[in-house]
C-alpha positions as CSV (number, residue, x, y, z in Angstrom):
1,A,-43.3,-3.7,2.2
2,S,-44.4,0.4,0.8
3,R,-47.3,1.3,0.5
4,S,-49.7,3.3,-2.3
5,K,-50.3,7.1,-1.1
6,Q,-53.4,5.7,-2.7
7,Q,-54.6,3.5,0.0
8,I,-56.1,4.3,2.8
9,T,-56.6,1.9,6.2
10,L,-59.8,1.3,7.5
11,Y,-61.0,0.6,11.0
12,I,-64.9,0.5,11.7
13,D,-66.3,0.1,14.5
14,S,-63.4,-1.4,16.1
15,Y,-62.1,-1.1,19.6
16,L,-58.3,0.4,19.5
17,I,-57.5,-0.5,23.9
18,Q,-54.1,0.6,24.5
19,A,-53.1,0.6,20.8
20,D,-49.0,1.6,20.8
21,F,-48.9,4.2,17.4
22,S,-46.0,5.3,19.5
23,S,-43.1,6.9,16.2
24,A,-44.9,5.3,14.0
25,H,-45.4,7.4,11.0
26,L,-49.3,7.3,9.3
27,Y,-51.1,8.4,6.7
28,R,-54.9,8.6,5.2
29,L,-56.2,6.1,8.2
30,R,-59.7,6.1,8.5
31,F,-61.1,5.8,12.0
32,E,-65.4,5.3,11.9
33,N,-67.0,4.5,15.2
34,C,-64.6,3.5,17.0
35,V,-64.4,3.4,20.3
36,A,-60.1,4.2,21.1
37,H,-59.2,4.2,25.6
38,S,-55.7,5.2,26.0
39,L,-54.1,5.4,22.6
40,N,-50.7,6.3,22.2
41,L,-49.5,8.8,18.8
42,D,-45.9,10.0,20.9
43,R,-44.2,11.1,19.0
44,A,-46.2,9.4,15.5
45,A,-46.5,12.4,12.9
46,L,-50.7,11.3,11.3
47,V,-51.3,12.7,8.2
48,N,-54.8,12.8,6.1
49,S,-56.3,11.1,8.2
50,S,-60.0,10.8,10.1
51,F,-61.9,10.4,13.0
52,Y,-64.5,10.0,12.1
53,E,-68.1,9.2,15.2
54,C,-65.1,8.1,17.2
55,E,-65.0,8.0,21.1
56,M,-61.3,8.9,22.5
57,F,-60.8,8.6,26.2
58,K,-56.9,8.9,27.9
59,C,-55.0,9.4,24.0
60,K,-51.1,11.4,24.3
61,F,-50.0,13.2,21.8
62,H,-46.7,14.1,23.1
63,G,-43.9,15.1,20.7
64,S,-46.2,14.1,17.7
65,L,-47.4,15.9,14.0
66,L,-50.2,16.1,12.5
67,L,-51.3,17.4,9.2
68,K,-54.5,17.4,7.7
69,V,-56.5,15.6,10.3
70,S,-60.4,15.9,11.1
71,F,-62.2,14.9,13.8
72,A,-65.8,14.6,13.4
73,A,-68.4,13.6,16.3
74,G,-71.3,13.0,13.4
75,R,-74.5,11.6,15.0
76,K,-72.4,11.2,17.6
77,G,-72.5,14.5,18.9
78,D,-71.1,14.9,22.2
79,L,-70.2,11.2,22.6
80,A,-67.6,11.9,20.1
81,G,-64.8,13.5,21.3
82,L,-61.1,13.3,22.7
83,V,-62.5,13.4,26.4
84,K,-59.1,13.3,28.8
85,S,-57.0,13.8,25.9
86,V,-53.5,14.5,26.0
87,F,-51.4,17.0,23.2
88,E,-48.2,17.9,24.7
89,R,-45.6,20.0,22.4
90,T,-47.4,18.8,19.3
91,L,-47.6,21.3,16.2
92,V,-51.2,20.8,14.9
93,V,-51.3,22.0,10.9
94,D,-54.5,22.6,8.0
95,C,-56.9,20.3,11.3
96,S,-60.9,20.0,11.6
97,F,-62.3,19.7,14.7
98,R,-65.8,21.5,14.5
99,G,-68.4,20.5,16.8
100,M,-65.7,18.6,18.9
101,N,-66.5,17.9,22.8
102,L,-62.5,18.8,23.7
103,N,-63.4,19.6,27.8
104,Q,-61.1,18.4,29.6
105,V,-57.7,18.7,27.1
106,E,-55.2,19.4,27.8
107,I,-53.0,21.1,25.2
108,A,-49.8,22.7,27.1
109,G,-47.7,23.5,24.4
110,T,-49.1,23.1,21.5
111,T,-49.3,25.3,18.2
112,F,-52.1,24.8,15.8
113,I,-52.2,26.5,12.9
114,H,-55.0,27.3,10.4
115,C,-57.2,24.8,12.6
116,D,-61.0,24.3,13.1
117,F,-62.4,24.7,16.0
118,S,-66.4,26.6,15.0
119,Q,-68.7,24.6,17.3
120,A,-66.7,22.5,19.6
121,Q,-66.9,22.8,23.2
122,L,-64.1,24.1,24.9
123,E,-64.7,25.3,28.5
124,G,-63.2,23.4,30.3
125,V,-59.5,23.5,28.1
126,D,-57.1,25.5,30.0
127,F,-55.4,27.3,27.4
128,A,-51.8,28.1,28.9
129,E,-49.0,28.4,26.7
130,A,-51.0,27.0,23.4
131,R,-51.1,29.1,20.5
132,F,-53.2,29.1,18.1
133,L,-52.5,30.5,14.4
134,A,-55.3,31.2,11.9
135,C,-57.4,29.5,13.4
136,D,-61.9,29.7,13.2
137,F,-63.2,29.6,15.9
138,H,-66.7,30.3,14.9
139,E,-69.5,29.1,17.6
140,A,-67.1,28.2,19.7
141,L,-68.4,27.4,22.9
142,L,-64.8,29.0,24.9
143,P,-64.1,29.4,28.5
144,A,-65.1,32.7,29.7
145,D,-61.8,34.4,30.3
146,T,-60.7,34.3,27.0
147,A,-60.9,36.4,23.8
148,P,-64.4,36.5,22.0
149,A,-65.1,33.7,19.7
150,G,-64.5,33.9,16.0
151,R,-61.2,33.8,13.8
152,H,-58.5,34.5,15.2
153,D,-55.2,35.5,13.8
154,G,-51.6,35.2,15.7
155,L,-50.6,34.2,19.4
156,L,-54.3,33.8,21.4
157,F,-54.0,32.4,24.8
158,G,-51.0,32.0,25.2
159,Y,-49.7,33.0,28.9
160,R,-46.0,33.3,29.9
């Protein structure tokens, strides 16, 4: 059945354990106060969606597209994050990770364009082969061997 683009699908106080959204085209999803464990978003397109106060563990984004997706910690602080999640060969555009705990996230081969990482915790992230174009790292906690925090244009942290 076709959906109106005005409609929003809500997941509130839900447990998404090994949910498989692989290869799905997901538009205007809102996750609030959810626990997601082993969520599979491989090759999925996730557009105009948000994850608010969600605890996400071992989620997979291999070959996915994220466009205008917001991840917000809210009152959960460090509990909300993408712990041990994997972004591999993924395109991430106009997304917000502001204040999120992104330690232990793998981002190999992923390109981030116009993304907000301000105040995010990134000390444990391996930036090898990741690309960041016009992203904001204001007050982000970065690994000691990376460039200073602030706004960066062009290739950043990419190692070959």
